[in-house]
Amino acid sequence: MKTFYIISLFSLILSGPAGLRAETPVLRYVMDIHAECGEPLAVGDVPGGKRVVIPITGGRVEGDISGEILPGGADYQMTDTLNGRTEFRAVYTVRTSDSLLVNVCNTGVATWGGKADYFTTTPQFEAPEASGIGWLNDRIFVCRPTGFGDGVVHLRVWVVE
């Protein structure tokens, strides 16, 4: 069954319906995330670099989706100091203003130093399908920081249209 589906999707792409043509993506603003962070926990040198775990202790989300970030998440960072590169994997839960729970897994990379500075992540959302925000499950998102300070990371999120 999976093979048939993949072949069917591939034939649709080749036949060129307007919705499946490679066009330059458009980004549309969705939300700002303000994640409150605890003290970093330095795991130390591990295979792949230096591991740091940063507890996510709360925060808020504003925009098309609004709500609070629940305590208990964390940002798992792997840093390669020789090459000026950090990989991020932040996992946490948001309770929306209408009490829906949304799981977030935000992965990405930052570079600095000898390389051009760069910091971009791609959050994936897991929202209740039958809700008004079920569309979060079926889209690709891009995220960049807008600021850091006082134990809070400020991020802006866009959906790829």
mmCIF file of C-alpha atoms in Angstrom:
data_model
loop_
_atom_site.group_PDB
_atom_site.id
_atom_site.type_symbol
_atom_site.label_atom_id
_atom_site.label_comp_id
_atom_site.label_asym_id
_atom_site.label_seq_id
_atom_site.Cartn_x
_atom_site.Cartn_y
_atom_site.Cartn_z
ATOM 1 C CA MET A 1 0.000 0.000 0.000
ATOM 2 C CA LYS A 2 2.818 2.447 0.865
ATOM 3 C CA THR A 3 4.549 1.747 -2.457
ATOM 4 C CA PHE A 4 1.347 2.536 -4.366
ATOM 5 C CA TYR A 5 0.895 5.786 -2.461
ATOM 6 C CA ILE A 6 4.484 6.896 -3.112
ATOM 7 C CA ILE A 7 4.222 6.048 -6.817
ATOM 8 C CA SER A 8 0.888 7.896 -7.056
ATOM 9 C CA LEU A 9 2.339 10.962 -5.357
ATOM 10 C CA PHE A 10 5.382 10.841 -7.632
ATOM 11 C CA SER A 11 3.177 10.642 -10.752
ATOM 12 C CA LEU A 12 1.161 13.645 -9.519
ATOM 13 C CA ILE A 13 4.352 15.641 -9.123
ATOM 14 C CA LEU A 14 5.533 14.651 -12.620
ATOM 15 C CA SER A 15 2.191 15.531 -14.206
ATOM 16 C CA GLY A 16 2.599 19.017 -12.800
ATOM 17 C CA PRO A 17 -0.613 20.160 -11.145
ATOM 18 C CA ALA A 18 -0.246 23.795 -10.133
ATOM 19 C CA GLY A 19 -0.162 23.011 -6.404
ATOM 20 C CA LEU A 20 2.830 20.685 -6.712
ATOM 21 C CA ARG A 21 5.185 22.769 -8.848
ATOM 22 C CA ALA A 22 8.472 23.886 -7.357
ATOM 23 C CA GLU A 23 7.900 27.550 -6.611
ATOM 24 C CA THR A 24 9.779 29.814 -4.272
ATOM 25 C CA PRO A 25 8.249 29.284 -0.812
ATOM 26 C CA VAL A 26 6.543 32.133 0.957
ATOM 27 C CA LEU A 27 6.867 32.531 4.720
ATOM 28 C CA ARG A 28 3.918 33.741 6.809
ATOM 29 C CA TYR A 29 4.312 34.842 10.435
ATOM 30 C CA VAL A 30 2.584 32.521 12.915
ATOM 31 C CA MET A 31 3.804 33.189 16.460
ATOM 32 C CA ASP A 32 6.455 34.365 18.885
ATOM 33 C CA ILE A 33 7.763 31.980 21.515
ATOM 34 C CA HIS A 34 9.221 33.308 24.768
ATOM 35 C CA ALA A 35 10.818 30.315 26.515
ATOM 36 C CA GLU A 36 11.993 30.737 30.096
ATOM 37 C CA CYS A 37 15.136 28.736 30.773
ATOM 38 C CA GLY A 38 16.797 27.404 33.903
ATOM 39 C CA GLU A 39 20.490 27.057 34.611
ATOM 40 C CA PRO A 40 22.349 25.066 31.925
ATOM 41 C CA LEU A 41 23.446 21.568 32.942
ATOM 42 C CA ALA A 42 26.856 20.778 31.445
ATOM 43 C CA VAL A 43 27.001 17.059 30.731
ATOM 44 C CA GLY A 44 30.490 17.554 29.275
ATOM 45 C CA ASP A 45 32.416 15.926 26.442
ATOM 46 C CA VAL A 46 30.463 13.120 24.791
ATOM 47 C CA PRO A 47 30.747 11.513 21.369
ATOM 48 C CA GLY A 48 29.900 14.317 18.946
ATOM 49 C CA GLY A 49 30.939 17.283 21.100
ATOM 50 C CA LYS A 50 29.995 19.015 24.341
ATOM 51 C CA ARG A 51 26.473 18.260 25.614
ATOM 52 C CA VAL A 52 24.520 20.886 27.515
ATOM 53 C CA VAL A 53 20.928 20.483 28.711
ATOM 54 C CA ILE A 54 18.964 23.653 29.388
ATOM 55 C CA PRO A 55 15.718 23.148 31.333
ATOM 56 C CA ILE A 56 12.668 24.941 29.927
ATOM 57 C CA THR A 57 10.823 26.176 33.004
ATOM 58 C CA GLY A 58 7.886 28.054 31.463
ATOM 59 C CA GLY A 59 7.105 30.922 29.160
ATOM 60 C CA ARG A 60 4.444 32.063 26.742
ATOM 61 C CA VAL A 61 3.432 31.918 23.091
ATOM 62 C CA GLU A 62 1.798 34.861 21.283
ATOM 63 C CA GLY A 63 0.376 35.261 17.788
ATOM 64 C CA ASP A 64 -1.986 33.036 15.767
ATOM 65 C CA ILE A 65 -1.456 30.523 18.573
ATOM 66 C CA SER A 66 -1.313 31.825 22.146
ATOM 67 C CA GLY A 67 -0.786 30.132 25.461
ATOM 68 C CA GLU A 68 1.724 29.144 28.096
ATOM 69 C CA ILE A 69 4.786 26.919 27.928
ATOM 70 C CA LEU A 70 4.539 24.274 30.621
ATOM 71 C CA PRO A 71 7.551 23.547 32.832
ATOM 72 C CA GLY A 72 9.352 20.262 32.249
ATOM 73 C CA GLY A 73 10.840 20.615 28.779
ATOM 74 C CA ALA A 74 14.489 21.006 27.859
ATOM 75 C CA ASP A 75 16.816 22.155 25.102
ATOM 76 C CA TYR A 76 19.457 19.495 24.380
ATOM 77 C CA GLN A 77 22.450 21.215 22.802
ATOM 78 C CA MET A 78 25.484 19.589 21.192
ATOM 79 C CA THR A 79 28.378 21.969 20.574
ATOM 80 C CA ASP A 80 31.398 21.413 18.348
ATOM 81 C CA THR A 81 33.710 24.168 19.639
ATOM 82 C CA LEU A 82 36.443 23.390 17.091
ATOM 83 C CA ASN A 83 34.126 24.160 14.184
ATOM 84 C CA GLY A 84 31.897 26.776 15.839
ATOM 85 C CA ARG A 85 28.655 24.833 15.500
ATOM 86 C CA THR A 86 25.800 23.954 17.870
ATOM 87 C CA GLU A 87 22.874 21.635 17.188
ATOM 88 C CA PHE A 88 19.628 22.218 19.107
ATOM 89 C CA ARG A 89 16.764 19.919 20.028
ATOM 90 C CA ALA A 90 14.230 21.611 22.295
ATOM 91 C CA VAL A 91 11.241 19.553 23.443
ATOM 92 C CA TYR A 92 8.381 21.073 25.435
ATOM 93 C CA THR A 93 4.603 21.412 25.707
ATOM 94 C CA VAL A 94 2.360 24.441 25.193
ATOM 95 C CA ARG A 95 -1.103 24.795 26.711
ATOM 96 C CA THR A 96 -3.055 27.069 24.399
ATOM 97 C CA SER A 97 -5.390 29.793 25.636
ATOM 98 C CA ASP A 98 -8.309 27.393 24.978
ATOM 99 C CA SER A 99 -6.620 24.607 27.018
ATOM 100 C CA LEU A 100 -5.351 22.440 24.140
ATOM 101 C CA LEU A 101 -1.979 20.749 24.603
ATOM 102 C CA VAL A 102 0.587 21.030 21.807
ATOM 103 C CA ASN A 103 3.879 19.164 21.875
ATOM 104 C CA VAL A 104 6.804 20.980 20.272
ATOM 105 C CA CYS A 105 10.109 19.548 19.022
ATOM 106 C CA ASN A 106 12.321 22.337 17.711
ATOM 107 C CA THR A 107 15.570 21.254 16.017
ATOM 108 C CA GLY A 108 18.187 23.366 14.312
ATOM 109 C CA VAL A 109 21.720 24.633 14.049
ATOM 110 C CA ALA A 110 23.786 27.699 14.869
ATOM 111 C CA THR A 111 27.246 28.578 13.577
ATOM 112 C CA TRP A 112 29.639 31.296 14.685
ATOM 113 C CA GLY A 113 33.281 32.351 14.640
ATOM 114 C CA GLY A 114 35.135 31.518 11.426
ATOM 115 C CA LYS A 115 31.837 30.728 9.724
ATOM 116 C CA ALA A 116 29.114 33.220 9.000
ATOM 117 C CA ASP A 117 26.842 33.576 12.019
ATOM 118 C CA TYR A 118 23.663 31.590 11.484
ATOM 119 C CA PHE A 119 20.833 30.397 13.756
ATOM 120 C CA THR A 120 17.745 28.709 12.336
ATOM 121 C CA THR A 121 15.493 25.955 13.628
ATOM 122 C CA THR A 122 12.500 24.016 12.347
ATOM 123 C CA PRO A 123 9.829 23.412 14.967
ATOM 124 C CA GLN A 124 7.424 20.516 14.544
ATOM 125 C CA PHE A 125 4.092 20.663 16.287
ATOM 126 C CA GLU A 126 1.890 17.826 17.509
ATOM 127 C CA ALA A 127 -1.610 19.224 18.041
ATOM 128 C CA PRO A 128 -5.001 17.552 18.449
ATOM 129 C CA GLU A 129 -6.154 16.709 14.907
ATOM 130 C CA ALA A 130 -9.830 17.507 15.409
ATOM 131 C CA SER A 131 -9.102 20.958 16.837
ATOM 132 C CA GLY A 132 -8.894 24.356 15.185
ATOM 133 C CA ILE A 133 -5.090 24.107 15.320
ATOM 134 C CA GLY A 134 -4.780 20.626 13.814
ATOM 135 C CA TRP A 135 -3.244 22.286 10.727
ATOM 136 C CA LEU A 136 -0.006 22.679 12.756
ATOM 137 C CA ASN A 137 0.589 18.942 12.228
ATOM 138 C CA ASP A 138 0.690 19.266 8.445
ATOM 139 C CA ARG A 139 3.007 22.187 7.785
ATOM 140 C CA ILE A 140 6.716 23.016 7.787
ATOM 141 C CA PHE A 141 7.836 25.865 10.044
ATOM 142 C CA VAL A 142 10.976 27.988 10.245
ATOM 143 C CA CYS A 143 12.145 29.744 13.397
ATOM 144 C CA ARG A 144 14.787 32.341 14.247
ATOM 145 C CA PRO A 145 15.733 34.046 17.522
ATOM 146 C CA THR A 146 14.700 37.644 18.086
ATOM 147 C CA GLY A 147 16.567 38.075 21.376
ATOM 148 C CA PHE A 148 18.022 36.570 24.522
ATOM 149 C CA GLY A 149 18.107 37.897 28.048
ATOM 150 C CA ASP A 150 17.026 37.485 31.652
ATOM 151 C CA GLY A 151 16.783 33.711 31.202
ATOM 152 C CA VAL A 152 14.357 33.983 28.278
ATOM 153 C CA VAL A 153 14.886 32.953 24.650
ATOM 154 C CA HIS A 154 12.680 34.894 22.220
ATOM 155 C CA LEU A 155 11.885 33.118 18.938
ATOM 156 C CA ARG A 156 9.800 34.053 15.902
ATOM 157 C CA VAL A 157 8.034 31.304 13.911
ATOM 158 C CA TRP A 158 6.870 31.370 10.285
ATOM 159 C CA VAL A 159 4.977 28.733 8.317
ATOM 160 C CA VAL A 160 6.177 27.812 4.838
ATOM 161 C CA GLU A 161 3.226 28.393 2.493
#
